[in-house]
Short mmCIF file of the C-alpha atoms (twelve columns), coordinates in Angstrom:
data_MODEL
# 
_entry.id   MODEL 
# 
loop_
_atom_site.group_PDB 
_atom_site.id 
_atom_site.type_symbol 
_atom_site.label_atom_id 
_atom_site.label_alt_id 
_atom_site.label_comp_id 
_atom_site.label_asym_id 
_atom_site.label_seq_id 
_atom_site.Cartn_x 
_atom_site.Cartn_y 
_atom_site.Cartn_z 
_atom_site.pdbx_PDB_model_num 
ATOM 1   C CA . MET A 1   40.464 52.541 -49.790 1 
ATOM 2   C CA . LYS A 2   44.079 53.570 -50.473 1 
ATOM 3   C CA . TYR A 3   45.556 56.794 -49.125 1 
ATOM 4   C CA . TYR A 4   48.080 58.974 -50.908 1 
ATOM 5   C CA . LYS A 5   49.925 62.223 -50.251 1 
ATOM 6   C CA . LEU A 6   50.427 64.979 -52.769 1 
ATOM 7   C CA . ASN A 7   51.939 68.326 -51.737 1 
ATOM 8   C CA . ASN A 8   51.220 67.617 -48.032 1 
ATOM 9   C CA . GLU A 9   47.571 66.905 -48.729 1 
ATOM 10  C CA . VAL A 10  45.934 63.516 -48.265 1 
ATOM 11  C CA . TYR A 11  43.796 61.862 -50.916 1 
ATOM 12  C CA . ALA A 12  41.825 58.650 -50.642 1 
ATOM 13  C CA . PHE A 13  40.888 56.559 -53.665 1 
ATOM 14  C CA . ASP A 14  38.936 53.365 -53.902 1 
ATOM 15  C CA . GLN A 15  39.803 50.676 -56.416 1 
ATOM 16  C CA . THR A 16  37.601 52.162 -59.152 1 
ATOM 17  C CA . GLN A 17  39.508 55.456 -59.137 1 
ATOM 18  C CA . GLY A 18  42.925 53.941 -59.821 1 
ATOM 19  C CA . ASP A 19  43.252 55.766 -63.138 1 
ATOM 20  C CA . LEU A 20  43.270 59.125 -61.258 1 
ATOM 21  C CA . ILE A 21  46.546 58.300 -59.500 1 
ATOM 22  C CA . THR A 22  49.623 59.828 -61.125 1 
ATOM 23  C CA . ASN A 23  53.314 59.433 -60.296 1 
ATOM 24  C CA . ASP A 24  53.038 62.587 -58.164 1 
ATOM 25  C CA . PHE A 25  50.956 60.713 -55.583 1 
ATOM 26  C CA . VAL A 26  52.908 58.927 -52.846 1 
ATOM 27  C CA . ALA A 27  51.233 55.968 -51.168 1 
ATOM 28  C CA . MET A 28  50.897 56.367 -47.407 1 
ATOM 29  C CA . THR A 29  52.106 53.684 -45.007 1 
ATOM 30  C CA . ASP A 30  49.653 51.955 -42.683 1 
ATOM 31  C CA . GLU A 31  50.986 54.051 -39.779 1 
ATOM 32  C CA . GLU A 32  50.579 57.299 -41.742 1 
ATOM 33  C CA . VAL A 33  47.008 56.345 -42.588 1 
ATOM 34  C CA . ASP A 34  46.256 55.505 -38.950 1 
ATOM 35  C CA . ARG A 35  47.789 58.824 -37.788 1 
ATOM 36  C CA . HIS A 36  45.653 60.624 -40.362 1 
ATOM 37  C CA . ILE A 37  42.410 58.877 -39.422 1 
ATOM 38  C CA . HIS A 38  43.004 58.680 -35.635 1 
ATOM 39  C CA . PRO A 39  45.357 61.557 -34.732 1 
ATOM 40  C CA . GLN A 40  44.196 61.591 -31.096 1 
ATOM 41  C CA . LYS A 41  45.848 58.197 -30.540 1 
ATOM 42  C CA . TYR A 42  49.250 59.782 -31.155 1 
ATOM 43  C CA . LEU A 43  48.934 62.860 -28.958 1 
ATOM 44  C CA . SER A 44  50.992 63.237 -25.804 1 
ATOM 45  C CA . ASP A 45  49.240 63.704 -22.479 1 
ATOM 46  C CA . GLU A 46  50.219 67.386 -22.588 1 
ATOM 47  C CA . GLU A 47  48.676 67.799 -26.057 1 
ATOM 48  C CA . LYS A 48  45.481 66.055 -24.931 1 
ATOM 49  C CA . GLU A 49  45.255 68.308 -21.874 1 
ATOM 50  C CA . ALA A 50  45.810 71.428 -23.998 1 
ATOM 51  C CA . ILE A 51  42.958 70.379 -26.301 1 
ATOM 52  C CA . ARG A 52  40.714 69.623 -23.315 1 
ATOM 53  C CA . LEU A 53  41.374 73.030 -21.747 1 
ATOM 54  C CA . ALA A 54  40.912 74.851 -25.048 1 
ATOM 55  C CA . ALA A 55  37.396 73.409 -25.266 1 
ATOM 56  C CA . PHE A 56  36.314 75.583 -22.316 1 
ATOM 57  C CA . LYS A 57  34.764 78.854 -23.436 1 
ATOM 58  C CA . PRO A 58  36.297 82.062 -22.063 1 
ATOM 59  C CA . ILE A 59  34.570 83.735 -19.144 1 
ATOM 60  C CA . THR A 60  34.152 87.425 -18.400 1 
ATOM 61  C CA . ARG A 61  35.796 89.242 -15.499 1 
ATOM 62  C CA . ARG A 62  32.340 89.471 -13.896 1 
ATOM 63  C CA . GLN A 63  31.803 85.702 -14.164 1 
ATOM 64  C CA . PHE A 64  35.319 85.044 -12.882 1 
ATOM 65  C CA . LYS A 65  35.069 87.251 -9.806  1 
ATOM 66  C CA . LEU A 66  31.495 86.228 -8.946  1 
ATOM 67  C CA . THR A 67  32.566 82.592 -9.087  1 
ATOM 68  C CA . LEU A 68  35.534 83.268 -6.803  1 
ATOM 69  C CA . LEU A 69  33.127 85.011 -4.408  1 
ATOM 70  C CA . GLU A 70  30.532 82.216 -4.544  1 
ATOM 71  C CA . PHE A 71  33.200 79.567 -3.939  1 
ATOM 72  C CA . GLY A 72  34.523 81.577 -0.986  1 
ATOM 73  C CA . ILE A 73  37.994 82.214 -2.385  1 
ATOM 74  C CA . LEU A 74  37.863 85.802 -3.657  1 
ATOM 75  C CA . THR A 75  39.776 87.231 -0.685  1 
ATOM 76  C CA . GLN A 76  42.109 84.221 -0.614  1 
ATOM 77  C CA . ILE A 77  43.197 84.672 -4.241  1 
ATOM 78  C CA . GLU A 78  43.680 88.416 -3.815  1 
ATOM 79  C CA . GLN A 79  45.815 87.878 -0.698  1 
ATOM 80  C CA . ALA A 80  47.802 85.145 -2.429  1 
ATOM 81  C CA . ILE A 81  48.513 87.425 -5.388  1 
ATOM 82  C CA . ASP A 82  49.656 90.199 -3.029  1 
ATOM 83  C CA . ALA A 83  51.982 87.703 -1.325  1 
ATOM 84  C CA . ILE A 84  53.857 86.605 -4.467  1 
ATOM 85  C CA . GLU A 85  57.520 87.210 -3.642  1 
ATOM 86  C CA . ASP A 86  58.805 87.749 -7.182  1 
ATOM 87  C CA . VAL A 87  57.900 91.385 -7.865  1 
ATOM 88  C CA . THR A 88  57.676 90.976 -11.621 1 
ATOM 89  C CA . MET A 89  55.490 87.886 -11.344 1 
ATOM 90  C CA . ARG A 90  53.295 89.577 -8.719  1 
ATOM 91  C CA . MET A 91  52.781 92.569 -11.014 1 
ATOM 92  C CA . ARG A 92  52.105 90.307 -14.008 1 
ATOM 93  C CA . ILE A 93  49.476 88.284 -12.151 1 
ATOM 94  C CA . GLN A 94  47.911 91.442 -10.663 1 
ATOM 95  C CA . ILE A 95  47.584 92.883 -14.170 1 
ATOM 96  C CA . GLU A 96  46.092 89.629 -15.459 1 
ATOM 97  C CA . TYR A 97  43.698 89.501 -12.515 1 
ATOM 98  C CA . THR A 98  42.585 93.135 -12.489 1 
ATOM 99  C CA . GLU A 99  42.791 94.172 -16.138 1 
ATOM 100 C CA . ALA A 100 41.669 91.148 -18.134 1 
ATOM 101 C CA . ILE A 101 38.301 91.519 -19.799 1 
ATOM 102 C CA . THR A 102 38.016 87.777 -20.346 1 
ATOM 103 C CA . PHE A 103 39.739 84.761 -18.845 1 
ATOM 104 C CA . GLU A 104 40.827 81.690 -20.791 1 
ATOM 105 C CA . ARG A 105 40.820 78.321 -18.999 1 
ATOM 106 C CA . ALA A 106 44.132 77.320 -20.608 1 
ATOM 107 C CA . SER A 107 45.979 80.544 -19.781 1 
ATOM 108 C CA . ASP A 108 49.197 80.548 -17.796 1 
ATOM 109 C CA . ALA A 109 47.692 83.126 -15.428 1 
ATOM 110 C CA . ILE A 110 44.780 80.836 -14.510 1 
ATOM 111 C CA . LEU A 111 47.183 77.939 -13.973 1 
ATOM 112 C CA . TYR A 112 49.402 80.120 -11.787 1 
ATOM 113 C CA . MET A 113 46.508 81.510 -9.730  1 
ATOM 114 C CA . SER A 114 45.025 78.066 -9.180  1 
ATOM 115 C CA . GLN A 115 48.398 76.789 -7.969  1 
ATOM 116 C CA . LEU A 116 48.717 79.765 -5.623  1 
ATOM 117 C CA . ILE A 117 45.739 78.580 -3.614  1 
ATOM 118 C CA . ASN A 118 46.182 74.848 -4.257  1 
ATOM 119 C CA . LEU A 119 43.194 74.255 -6.506  1 
ATOM 120 C CA . ASN A 120 43.383 71.060 -8.543  1 
ATOM 121 C CA . THR A 121 42.285 70.706 -12.160 1 
ATOM 122 C CA . ASN A 122 38.892 69.248 -11.250 1 
ATOM 123 C CA . GLN A 123 38.135 72.114 -8.872  1 
ATOM 124 C CA . VAL A 124 39.032 74.720 -11.495 1 
ATOM 125 C CA . ASP A 125 36.963 72.873 -14.102 1 
ATOM 126 C CA . GLU A 126 33.970 72.814 -11.732 1 
ATOM 127 C CA . MET A 127 34.330 76.526 -11.060 1 
ATOM 128 C CA . TRP A 128 34.676 77.268 -14.769 1 
ATOM 129 C CA . VAL A 129 31.489 75.401 -15.607 1 
ATOM 130 C CA . HIS A 130 29.719 77.292 -12.830 1 
ATOM 131 C CA . ALA A 131 31.064 80.627 -14.124 1 
ATOM 132 C CA . LEU A 132 29.732 79.874 -17.579 1 
ATOM 133 C CA . SER A 133 26.244 79.534 -16.100 1 
ATOM 134 C CA . LEU A 134 26.280 83.041 -14.596 1 
# 
């Protein structure tokens, strides 16, 4: 199988289709082919983490707050939000916390809140999975 690019699209032809290839097709290098077939090999750790977090389904405010309650950290998170020194950030996080209809695992607000009370990624993941079951 040989891979070619044409107008930023990739085409693959086997030996029997050689007559379909015109001068407009540009043969791809071995590295380009590998990047096309196995793009995950070339992702940074940050890109891999973003993809992993995006795979979590959003949860509702009800699921979020019930999970905080069941894990015994509802009051802790609310007190931590109230204690944020930067007024603008405190207001932003309070709005995110009290007004959001759904919560996204990859959101900056969730990352910030989890850091406020020293939850690690595994703990947040465990809580998220639990919330999805409610």
